[in-house]
Amino acid sequence: MPFSTDTNWPQGLSKIFAICRRQNQPFEYRYYGPYDKLLNYCFETDSFQFFVAPQHLPSELNAGDAVDSIVFIVVFNEQHQPVLLAEIKDDGWAGKPDFRLAADEQVRRRYNSMMPECPLPRLWGLSLLGTSLRVYRGDIATGTLQPEYQARPDLNRILPLNFLEGEWDLDILSQEGFDKMKEIVTDILTASAHM
């Protein structure tokens, strides 16, 4: 059944994630395939209106990001303009405040380079730490990004253990995660139809 009429994730997709989670392979080999499948499933239409593509790191990102960024995927429209970005990292990032801050800042840098190219009113973004999801929404007209940036509380001290805790508390494979993806994809398809 297509994503547009489904009411939950297909059992086969959940099975792919479960199998890949158990494999003792480097992270990029575990999650790239499942997320590629998930995004292609979400944007499967009768036409070739959208395509999913892995991306190289933009040259303006610093060298440390090359090590930290495991998978960066973008959904493009047929004119090769971004409509959704997804940055995927290992599950372990969710439990460390400095990693959560780094994940948030990397997504925001992606927005700086990709928002000007988005043809829709909003550019959606997914920050995935394993299957823990944080959703971003960039408003093209105003240049604003939600959720608002939360700066380091004190540059002279280590981050509190609870810094940005709970911001990735939505499991993309849960019913709530499915519903959120349905909302995002519906918004993208509706906006694309009015272009």
XYZ file of C-alpha atoms in Angstrom:
195
model
C 0.000 0.000 0.000
C 1.235 3.537 -0.655
C 2.260 5.920 2.106
C -0.531 8.329 1.158
C -3.203 5.802 2.207
C -1.341 3.778 4.846
C -2.104 4.443 8.509
C 1.144 3.045 9.943
C 4.590 1.910 8.859
C 4.627 -1.307 6.836
C 5.748 -4.303 8.861
C 8.529 -4.946 6.343
C 10.063 -1.512 6.956
C 10.082 -2.036 10.720
C 11.677 -5.447 10.145
C 14.451 -3.899 8.015
C 15.273 -1.452 10.831
C 15.241 -4.219 13.465
C 17.590 -6.422 11.433
C 19.972 -3.564 10.663
C 20.063 -2.469 14.321
C 21.241 -5.922 15.370
C 24.038 -6.104 12.819
C 27.507 -5.460 14.121
C 28.578 -3.254 11.227
C 29.820 0.319 11.104
C 26.919 2.716 11.587
C 26.764 4.037 8.042
C 26.131 0.537 6.740
C 23.427 -0.167 9.305
C 21.112 2.787 8.760
C 21.687 4.144 5.262
C 19.611 1.433 3.576
C 16.661 1.576 5.984
C 16.399 5.382 5.806
C 16.765 5.377 2.035
C 13.890 2.872 1.895
C 11.787 4.884 4.380
C 12.166 8.153 2.458
C 11.564 6.531 -0.928
C 8.425 4.909 0.504
C 7.208 8.286 1.823
C 7.763 10.080 -1.497
C 6.687 7.323 -3.858
C 4.188 8.798 -6.289
C 2.930 7.848 -9.730
C 5.473 10.201 -11.258
C 9.161 10.846 -10.802
C 8.440 14.114 -9.017
C 10.878 13.476 -6.134
C 14.088 11.569 -5.605
C 16.211 10.711 -2.582
C 19.964 11.257 -2.790
C 22.899 10.997 -0.387
C 24.917 14.198 -0.203
C 28.540 15.111 0.305
C 29.354 17.533 3.054
C 29.128 21.154 1.918
C 32.613 22.643 1.645
C 31.825 25.364 4.195
C 31.424 22.834 7.006
C 34.508 22.382 9.131
C 36.649 19.257 8.955
C 35.312 17.926 12.262
C 31.876 17.579 10.694
C 33.220 15.078 8.180
C 33.919 12.679 11.037
C 30.675 13.440 12.884
C 28.312 13.286 9.929
C 27.416 9.717 9.166
C 24.611 10.037 6.623
C 23.206 13.180 5.039
C 20.257 12.601 2.693
C 18.188 15.127 0.761
C 14.853 14.679 -0.987
C 14.843 16.778 -4.153
C 12.063 17.732 -6.523
C 12.446 17.069 -10.243
C 14.289 20.400 -10.699
C 16.906 19.188 -8.190
C 15.751 21.642 -5.517
C 15.706 20.472 -1.873
C 12.342 19.862 -0.195
C 13.496 17.773 2.816
C 16.845 17.139 4.457
C 17.778 14.361 6.849
C 20.925 14.056 8.926
C 21.368 10.605 10.463
C 23.737 9.728 13.272
C 24.354 6.822 15.623
C 21.924 6.017 18.437
C 24.584 6.917 21.034
C 24.384 10.614 20.143
C 21.049 10.978 21.962
C 22.598 10.301 25.382
C 25.405 12.891 25.309
C 24.777 16.643 25.650
C 27.789 17.676 23.537
C 26.729 15.299 20.756
C 23.142 16.605 20.854
C 24.439 20.175 20.545
C 26.724 19.181 17.647
C 23.845 17.403 15.873
C 21.620 20.477 16.243
C 24.315 22.852 15.000
C 25.109 20.677 11.978
C 21.463 20.619 10.889
C 21.327 24.404 11.234
C 24.419 24.782 9.031
C 22.748 22.580 6.407
C 19.787 24.948 6.465
C 22.085 27.917 5.851
C 23.267 26.363 2.604
C 20.010 24.725 1.430
C 17.154 27.066 2.391
C 17.871 29.571 -0.396
C 17.419 26.757 -2.949
C 14.096 25.435 -1.590
C 11.167 26.281 -3.915
C 8.479 25.665 -1.283
C 7.240 27.891 1.566
C 8.926 25.549 4.080
C 12.034 23.379 4.100
C 11.567 20.441 6.453
C 14.487 18.784 8.196
C 14.966 15.587 10.164
C 17.713 15.088 12.704
C 17.845 11.371 13.454
C 19.954 9.912 16.232
C 19.345 6.275 15.407
C 15.548 6.337 15.206
C 15.152 9.238 17.672
C 13.746 12.156 15.680
C 13.860 15.925 16.013
C 11.916 17.827 13.355
C 13.017 21.195 11.947
C 11.014 23.620 9.824
C 12.555 26.492 7.942
C 10.271 29.319 6.811
C 11.542 30.486 3.436
C 9.860 33.925 3.511
C 11.178 34.946 6.929
C 14.371 32.878 7.030
C 13.468 31.580 10.486
C 14.098 28.065 11.703
C 12.116 26.121 14.292
C 12.818 24.922 16.892
C 14.661 28.004 18.079
C 18.378 27.679 18.689
C 19.374 26.957 22.264
C 22.885 28.260 22.902
C 25.395 26.778 25.301
C 24.434 28.064 28.758
C 28.020 28.981 29.694
C 31.040 28.821 27.391
C 33.345 28.500 30.407
C 31.647 25.377 31.778
C 30.840 21.933 30.478
C 27.330 21.355 29.205
C 24.744 20.294 31.773
C 23.888 16.611 31.326
C 20.272 17.528 30.544
C 21.131 20.082 27.810
C 18.753 19.474 24.864
C 17.578 16.311 26.600
C 14.212 15.145 25.309
C 14.502 17.077 22.041
C 14.882 13.810 20.100
C 12.170 11.978 22.031
C 10.021 11.038 19.031
C 10.777 7.567 17.630
C 10.313 7.797 13.869
C 9.160 4.156 13.790
C 6.369 4.761 16.340
C 2.798 5.640 15.399
C 3.538 9.254 16.406
C 6.608 9.192 14.156
C 4.522 7.883 11.262
C 1.900 10.591 11.863
C 4.591 13.307 11.924
C 6.103 12.031 8.661
C 2.619 11.932 7.119
C 2.126 15.588 8.151
C 5.497 16.611 6.677
C 5.112 14.718 3.401
C 1.524 15.941 2.949
C 2.717 19.528 3.428
C 5.499 19.041 0.860
C 3.187 17.392 -1.698
C 0.490 20.045 -1.234
C 2.968 22.925 -1.569
C 4.575 21.269 -4.607
C 1.175 20.901 -6.305
C 0.645 24.673 -5.994
C 3.961 25.662 -7.560
